[in-house]
RNA sequence: GCGGGAGUAACUCAGUGGUAGAGUCACGGCCUUCCAAGCCGUUGGUCGCGAGUUCGAAUCUCGUCUCCCGCUCCA
């Protein structure tokens, strides 16, 4: 179980340059956060790890990057214009909030009667529009109305035919996209868990009707395993099967991957919240964006210029593919990896020290190269040369000599750097016995240890001595393949 | 949007009407052969913001913003 609450992570993130409150010097802006120097590296690594797993390591997914501004008609036919702007009423008595068009069906949570029975206490309906409106072009007029996309999925659906045609893809195959989406959430909060501007990592996987249940199961396992592979603990990650009444009207099934974001909450059930939703969206999306009558979904698309129906080039069979949608939040994933990486370990003085046990692939910095003391120019120069060499060979490395060696280690632990390389007097071939005599150096040792350095492991704090020439291979083995 | 709580240094906080503080962190110098060493020095705060009361407000009053907790909402 995670041992840290989000508040602790918020402090660490600000202090160490991962995530800051946005627009802070002007008092901030609700629910917006800026990723700082280490945060952008971490989040980029999360996104790259995802992209590698779903695009590069498979043979059945194409990537794309769609525009945030889209033709308003996309949202008309996707259903968002209708369902994303609900008129809501508040009850002054029970403090409940209800959809104005469903009052007849809803029960008052306090008095166990129909909400309409509370009529005297209800406020006038107010429109809650969850899509950000903007205008395209400088003249404000109705025709120029546009929305910031509330999900990335739609740019995949409207490009379905382009990608089939240009990449010779046959169903089953998928399209992956990482990008920003915007929702005017009624209640944002919990740090980067729920924000109005956020980044999604979505796959729309197209398959033949009848094979959809199997593909759905496949993706639930794929995605679950991805989080485990990059460091989430099994006790903090679970599959939640949505109940029929929770499903969107077009969805046949949806399983959420939930993470224990709130371990401090007393009610165990409330500790969990959604990290990724994996839905079976049936053939709704490609149907509704297709020209003409869509009987199954009870609408007529008068604006689309194309049919997104798929023709199997082998069998000539025509159908609307079913869509399996693994939809993950990049910000939520980043937060989950931070929470699960957080640990404390007593230092030599007994005081707890923070160690961020991030998966090496996700760590913002892979290697810190440190001189044992900074008042010896030979140590400094050698350390800087090693840093430069590692960096030139694709290993994200930094050099630091601003404080004493113990504090340098502690700092790197706190930001999750997996390895520290230390250049000491033995590296220069001028080592001598330690005062406490522990590993007694012999007369020949200084020469034998020349051009070797120590490599310290973040998690065990153990050090091994290896030749400088072997560093690249050493790290290549332990840091894993580049993302 | 409702109810409750909270905003003081980069972080954690003290400060109940009278000169804005502590610890940690950060930075510089000296020193240092390995896990937040030591000594010396330094930076850093419109006390969330705006009004009001007062000779005087971090402190009292009102408004407002933000965050947290609980509701509510979440295609």
mmCIF file of C-alpha atoms in Angstrom, chain A residues 8-220:
data_model
loop_
_atom_site.group_PDB
_atom_site.id
_atom_site.type_symbol
_atom_site.label_atom_id
_atom_site.label_comp_id
_atom_site.label_asym_id
_atom_site.label_seq_id
_atom_site.Cartn_x
_atom_site.Cartn_y
_atom_site.Cartn_z
ATOM 1 C CA UNK A 8 3.425 15.158 0.679
ATOM 2 C CA UNK A 9 3.914 14.697 -3.047
ATOM 3 C CA UNK A 10 2.709 18.252 -3.736
ATOM 4 C CA UNK A 11 5.412 19.586 -1.391
ATOM 5 C CA UNK A 12 8.117 17.401 -2.857
ATOM 6 C CA UNK A 13 7.073 18.337 -6.390
ATOM 7 C CA UNK A 14 7.344 22.018 -5.710
ATOM 8 C CA UNK A 15 10.518 21.864 -3.658
ATOM 9 C CA UNK A 16 12.367 19.738 -6.171
ATOM 10 C CA UNK A 17 11.065 21.209 -9.393
ATOM 11 C CA UNK A 18 8.584 18.623 -10.636
ATOM 12 C CA UNK A 19 5.265 20.479 -10.588
ATOM 13 C CA UNK A 20 4.339 24.050 -9.629
ATOM 14 C CA UNK A 21 0.981 25.804 -9.172
ATOM 15 C CA UNK A 22 0.394 27.598 -12.485
ATOM 16 C CA UNK A 23 0.303 31.405 -12.702
ATOM 17 C CA UNK A 24 1.420 31.342 -9.079
ATOM 18 C CA UNK A 25 2.701 34.910 -8.817
ATOM 19 C CA UNK A 26 -0.760 36.179 -9.749
ATOM 20 C CA UNK A 27 -2.497 34.046 -7.170
ATOM 21 C CA UNK A 28 -2.752 30.994 -9.362
ATOM 22 C CA UNK A 29 -5.615 29.749 -11.480
ATOM 23 C CA UNK A 30 -7.774 26.999 -10.141
ATOM 24 C CA UNK A 31 -6.760 23.496 -11.090
ATOM 25 C CA UNK A 32 -3.868 24.420 -13.349
ATOM 26 C CA UNK A 33 -0.339 23.142 -12.787
ATOM 27 C CA UNK A 34 2.959 23.664 -14.561
ATOM 28 C CA UNK A 35 5.491 20.889 -15.008
ATOM 29 C CA UNK A 36 8.966 22.093 -14.034
ATOM 30 C CA UNK A 37 12.412 20.892 -15.099
ATOM 31 C CA UNK A 38 12.113 17.413 -13.571
ATOM 32 C CA UNK A 39 8.374 17.082 -14.084
ATOM 33 C CA UNK A 40 8.577 17.577 -17.815
ATOM 34 C CA UNK A 41 11.252 14.860 -18.023
ATOM 35 C CA UNK A 42 9.187 12.467 -15.946
ATOM 36 C CA UNK A 43 5.988 13.081 -17.860
ATOM 37 C CA UNK A 44 7.778 12.871 -21.205
ATOM 38 C CA UNK A 45 9.225 9.546 -20.101
ATOM 39 C CA UNK A 46 5.773 8.299 -19.117
ATOM 40 C CA UNK A 47 4.430 9.285 -22.513
ATOM 41 C CA UNK A 48 7.365 7.734 -24.331
ATOM 42 C CA UNK A 49 7.023 4.503 -22.359
ATOM 43 C CA UNK A 50 3.363 4.377 -23.375
ATOM 44 C CA UNK A 51 4.095 5.189 -27.020
ATOM 45 C CA UNK A 52 6.813 2.547 -27.129
ATOM 46 C CA UNK A 53 4.527 -0.100 -25.671
ATOM 47 C CA UNK A 54 1.530 0.585 -27.886
ATOM 48 C CA UNK A 55 3.080 1.838 -31.147
ATOM 49 C CA UNK A 56 6.691 0.655 -31.462
ATOM 50 C CA UNK A 57 6.541 -2.712 -29.752
ATOM 51 C CA UNK A 58 3.396 -3.824 -31.590
ATOM 52 C CA UNK A 59 2.615 -4.233 -35.262
ATOM 53 C CA UNK A 60 -1.022 -3.236 -35.258
ATOM 54 C CA UNK A 61 -1.086 0.404 -34.125
ATOM 55 C CA UNK A 62 -0.494 3.671 -35.963
ATOM 56 C CA UNK A 63 0.160 6.970 -34.221
ATOM 57 C CA UNK A 64 -1.259 10.400 -34.923
ATOM 58 C CA UNK A 65 -1.517 13.874 -33.421
ATOM 59 C CA UNK A 66 -4.743 15.762 -34.094
ATOM 60 C CA UNK A 67 -5.686 19.411 -33.793
ATOM 61 C CA UNK A 68 -7.196 20.616 -30.540
ATOM 62 C CA UNK A 69 -9.636 22.852 -32.421
ATOM 63 C CA UNK A 70 -12.105 20.864 -34.478
ATOM 64 C CA UNK A 71 -15.148 21.625 -36.562
ATOM 65 C CA UNK A 72 -18.090 22.140 -34.262
ATOM 66 C CA UNK A 73 -20.039 19.506 -36.166
ATOM 67 C CA UNK A 74 -17.715 16.852 -34.758
ATOM 68 C CA UNK A 75 -19.175 17.560 -31.324
ATOM 69 C CA UNK A 76 -22.713 17.791 -32.624
ATOM 70 C CA UNK A 77 -22.575 14.272 -34.046
ATOM 71 C CA UNK A 78 -20.397 12.752 -31.328
ATOM 72 C CA UNK A 79 -23.164 13.733 -28.916
ATOM 73 C CA UNK A 80 -21.046 16.043 -26.795
ATOM 74 C CA UNK A 81 -22.948 19.224 -27.570
ATOM 75 C CA UNK A 82 -26.115 17.667 -26.211
ATOM 76 C CA UNK A 83 -24.738 15.762 -23.244
ATOM 77 C CA UNK A 84 -21.982 18.116 -22.193
ATOM 78 C CA UNK A 85 -24.228 21.011 -21.339
ATOM 79 C CA UNK A 86 -26.721 19.800 -18.798
ATOM 80 C CA UNK A 87 -29.109 22.160 -17.098
ATOM 81 C CA UNK A 88 -28.749 21.433 -13.393
ATOM 82 C CA UNK A 89 -30.737 22.501 -10.361
ATOM 83 C CA UNK A 90 -29.586 22.660 -6.756
ATOM 84 C CA UNK A 91 -31.736 21.804 -3.760
ATOM 85 C CA UNK A 92 -31.271 24.318 -0.957
ATOM 86 C CA UNK A 93 -32.587 21.830 1.575
ATOM 87 C CA UNK A 94 -30.572 18.686 0.965
ATOM 88 C CA UNK A 95 -27.707 20.373 -0.941
ATOM 89 C CA UNK A 96 -28.133 17.914 -3.770
ATOM 90 C CA UNK A 97 -27.598 18.818 -7.423
ATOM 91 C CA UNK A 98 -29.734 17.203 -10.089
ATOM 92 C CA UNK A 99 -30.191 17.197 -13.828
ATOM 93 C CA UNK A 100 -33.172 19.394 -14.564
ATOM 94 C CA UNK A 101 -34.453 17.054 -17.262
ATOM 95 C CA UNK A 102 -34.401 14.016 -14.979
ATOM 96 C CA UNK A 103 -36.053 15.333 -11.847
ATOM 97 C CA UNK A 104 -38.964 12.931 -12.238
ATOM 98 C CA UNK A 105 -36.681 9.923 -12.088
ATOM 99 C CA UNK A 106 -34.372 10.997 -9.281
ATOM 100 C CA UNK A 107 -34.699 10.408 -5.568
ATOM 101 C CA UNK A 108 -33.763 12.939 -2.965
ATOM 102 C CA UNK A 109 -30.777 11.463 -1.090
ATOM 103 C CA UNK A 110 -31.944 12.780 2.263
ATOM 104 C CA UNK A 111 -35.684 12.234 2.324
ATOM 105 C CA UNK A 112 -35.919 9.188 0.086
ATOM 106 C CA UNK A 113 -38.638 10.661 -2.065
ATOM 107 C CA UNK A 114 -38.819 11.999 -5.600
ATOM 108 C CA UNK A 115 -36.781 15.141 -6.058
ATOM 109 C CA UNK A 116 -39.844 16.870 -7.487
ATOM 110 C CA UNK A 117 -41.413 16.620 -4.024
ATOM 111 C CA UNK A 118 -38.768 19.067 -2.821
ATOM 112 C CA UNK A 119 -39.817 21.524 -5.470
ATOM 113 C CA UNK A 120 -40.078 24.492 -3.142
ATOM 114 C CA UNK A 121 -36.375 24.247 -2.335
ATOM 115 C CA UNK A 122 -35.018 23.927 -5.848
ATOM 116 C CA UNK A 123 -33.066 26.671 -7.596
ATOM 117 C CA UNK A 124 -33.730 27.686 -11.194
ATOM 118 C CA UNK A 125 -31.977 25.417 -13.695
ATOM 119 C CA UNK A 126 -28.567 26.659 -14.711
ATOM 120 C CA UNK A 127 -26.583 25.519 -17.715
ATOM 121 C CA UNK A 128 -23.393 23.675 -16.948
ATOM 122 C CA UNK A 129 -21.394 23.578 -20.112
ATOM 123 C CA UNK A 130 -18.455 21.283 -19.709
ATOM 124 C CA UNK A 131 -16.836 22.183 -23.029
ATOM 125 C CA UNK A 132 -14.573 25.222 -23.302
ATOM 126 C CA UNK A 133 -15.954 27.556 -25.921
ATOM 127 C CA UNK A 134 -13.813 29.714 -28.103
ATOM 128 C CA UNK A 135 -14.053 31.378 -31.469
ATOM 129 C CA UNK A 136 -12.133 30.729 -34.642
ATOM 130 C CA UNK A 137 -11.282 34.009 -36.294
ATOM 131 C CA UNK A 138 -11.266 37.405 -34.637
ATOM 132 C CA UNK A 139 -14.900 38.295 -35.317
ATOM 133 C CA UNK A 140 -17.296 37.045 -32.696
ATOM 134 C CA UNK A 141 -20.194 35.438 -34.440
ATOM 135 C CA UNK A 142 -22.079 32.221 -34.086
ATOM 136 C CA UNK A 143 -20.557 30.645 -37.190
ATOM 137 C CA UNK A 144 -17.108 30.909 -35.713
ATOM 138 C CA UNK A 145 -17.943 29.074 -32.487
ATOM 139 C CA UNK A 146 -15.547 26.256 -31.677
ATOM 140 C CA UNK A 147 -14.728 24.136 -28.669
ATOM 141 C CA UNK A 148 -11.461 23.008 -27.210
ATOM 142 C CA UNK A 149 -11.729 19.253 -27.550
ATOM 143 C CA UNK A 150 -13.036 17.523 -24.427
ATOM 144 C CA UNK A 151 -11.370 14.279 -25.510
ATOM 145 C CA UNK A 152 -8.756 13.298 -28.047
ATOM 146 C CA UNK A 153 -10.726 10.328 -29.342
ATOM 147 C CA UNK A 154 -12.761 12.202 -31.928
ATOM 148 C CA UNK A 155 -9.792 13.255 -34.039
ATOM 149 C CA UNK A 156 -8.966 9.580 -34.364
ATOM 150 C CA UNK A 157 -12.470 8.676 -35.497
ATOM 151 C CA UNK A 158 -12.668 11.420 -38.100
ATOM 152 C CA UNK A 159 -9.266 10.358 -39.466
ATOM 153 C CA UNK A 160 -10.138 6.664 -39.580
ATOM 154 C CA UNK A 161 -10.508 6.573 -43.365
ATOM 155 C CA UNK A 162 -7.374 8.653 -43.969
ATOM 156 C CA UNK A 163 -5.293 6.224 -41.985
ATOM 157 C CA UNK A 164 -6.834 3.105 -43.514
ATOM 158 C CA UNK A 165 -6.207 4.530 -46.992
ATOM 159 C CA UNK A 166 -2.688 5.837 -46.464
ATOM 160 C CA UNK A 167 -1.291 3.020 -44.372
ATOM 161 C CA UNK A 168 -2.955 -0.033 -45.956
ATOM 162 C CA UNK A 169 -4.301 -1.123 -42.621
ATOM 163 C CA UNK A 170 -6.711 -4.006 -42.231
ATOM 164 C CA UNK A 171 -9.002 -4.449 -39.246
ATOM 165 C CA UNK A 172 -8.060 -5.313 -36.555
ATOM 166 C CA UNK A 173 -5.732 -2.398 -35.980
ATOM 167 C CA UNK A 174 -5.557 0.645 -33.746
ATOM 168 C CA UNK A 175 -4.675 4.331 -33.740
ATOM 169 C CA UNK A 176 -2.848 5.932 -30.825
ATOM 170 C CA UNK A 177 -2.683 9.563 -29.836
ATOM 171 C CA UNK A 178 -1.300 11.651 -26.983
ATOM 172 C CA UNK A 179 -2.701 15.115 -26.587
ATOM 173 C CA UNK A 180 -4.370 17.782 -24.509
ATOM 174 C CA UNK A 181 -8.071 17.810 -23.763
ATOM 175 C CA UNK A 182 -10.168 20.336 -21.860
ATOM 176 C CA UNK A 183 -13.212 19.964 -19.656
ATOM 177 C CA UNK A 184 -14.867 22.544 -17.457
ATOM 178 C CA UNK A 185 -15.103 20.129 -14.556
ATOM 179 C CA UNK A 186 -17.551 21.204 -11.918
ATOM 180 C CA UNK A 187 -15.224 20.111 -9.164
ATOM 181 C CA UNK A 188 -11.555 19.900 -10.087
ATOM 182 C CA UNK A 189 -8.982 19.159 -7.459
ATOM 183 C CA UNK A 190 -6.636 16.715 -5.793
ATOM 184 C CA UNK A 191 -3.516 18.163 -7.375
ATOM 185 C CA UNK A 192 -3.093 16.966 -10.946
ATOM 186 C CA UNK A 193 -5.645 14.195 -10.472
ATOM 187 C CA UNK A 194 -8.548 16.216 -11.838
ATOM 188 C CA UNK A 195 -7.733 19.342 -13.813
ATOM 189 C CA UNK A 196 -9.616 21.250 -16.471
ATOM 190 C CA UNK A 197 -6.723 20.994 -18.893
ATOM 191 C CA UNK A 198 -5.183 17.565 -19.068
ATOM 192 C CA UNK A 199 -3.346 15.202 -21.324
ATOM 193 C CA UNK A 200 -4.753 11.942 -22.581
ATOM 194 C CA UNK A 201 -3.035 8.882 -23.977
ATOM 195 C CA UNK A 202 -5.679 7.140 -26.026
ATOM 196 C CA UNK A 203 -5.931 4.174 -28.321
ATOM 197 C CA UNK A 204 -8.923 3.503 -30.506
ATOM 198 C CA UNK A 205 -8.629 -0.128 -31.516
ATOM 199 C CA UNK A 206 -10.857 -1.161 -34.428
ATOM 200 C CA UNK A 207 -12.009 -4.736 -34.670
ATOM 201 C CA UNK A 208 -14.674 -6.860 -36.281
ATOM 202 C CA UNK A 209 -17.972 -7.130 -34.415
ATOM 203 C CA UNK A 210 -17.975 -10.423 -32.551
ATOM 204 C CA UNK A 211 -14.273 -10.210 -31.766
ATOM 205 C CA UNK A 212 -14.759 -7.128 -29.590
ATOM 206 C CA UNK A 213 -15.108 -8.928 -26.258
ATOM 207 C CA UNK A 214 -11.812 -10.751 -26.791
ATOM 208 C CA UNK A 215 -10.002 -7.585 -27.800
ATOM 209 C CA UNK A 216 -11.471 -5.805 -24.807
ATOM 210 C CA UNK A 217 -10.062 -8.475 -22.499
ATOM 211 C CA UNK A 218 -6.743 -8.292 -24.320
ATOM 212 C CA UNK A 219 -6.406 -4.555 -23.778
ATOM 213 C CA UNK A 220 -7.380 -4.690 -20.133
#
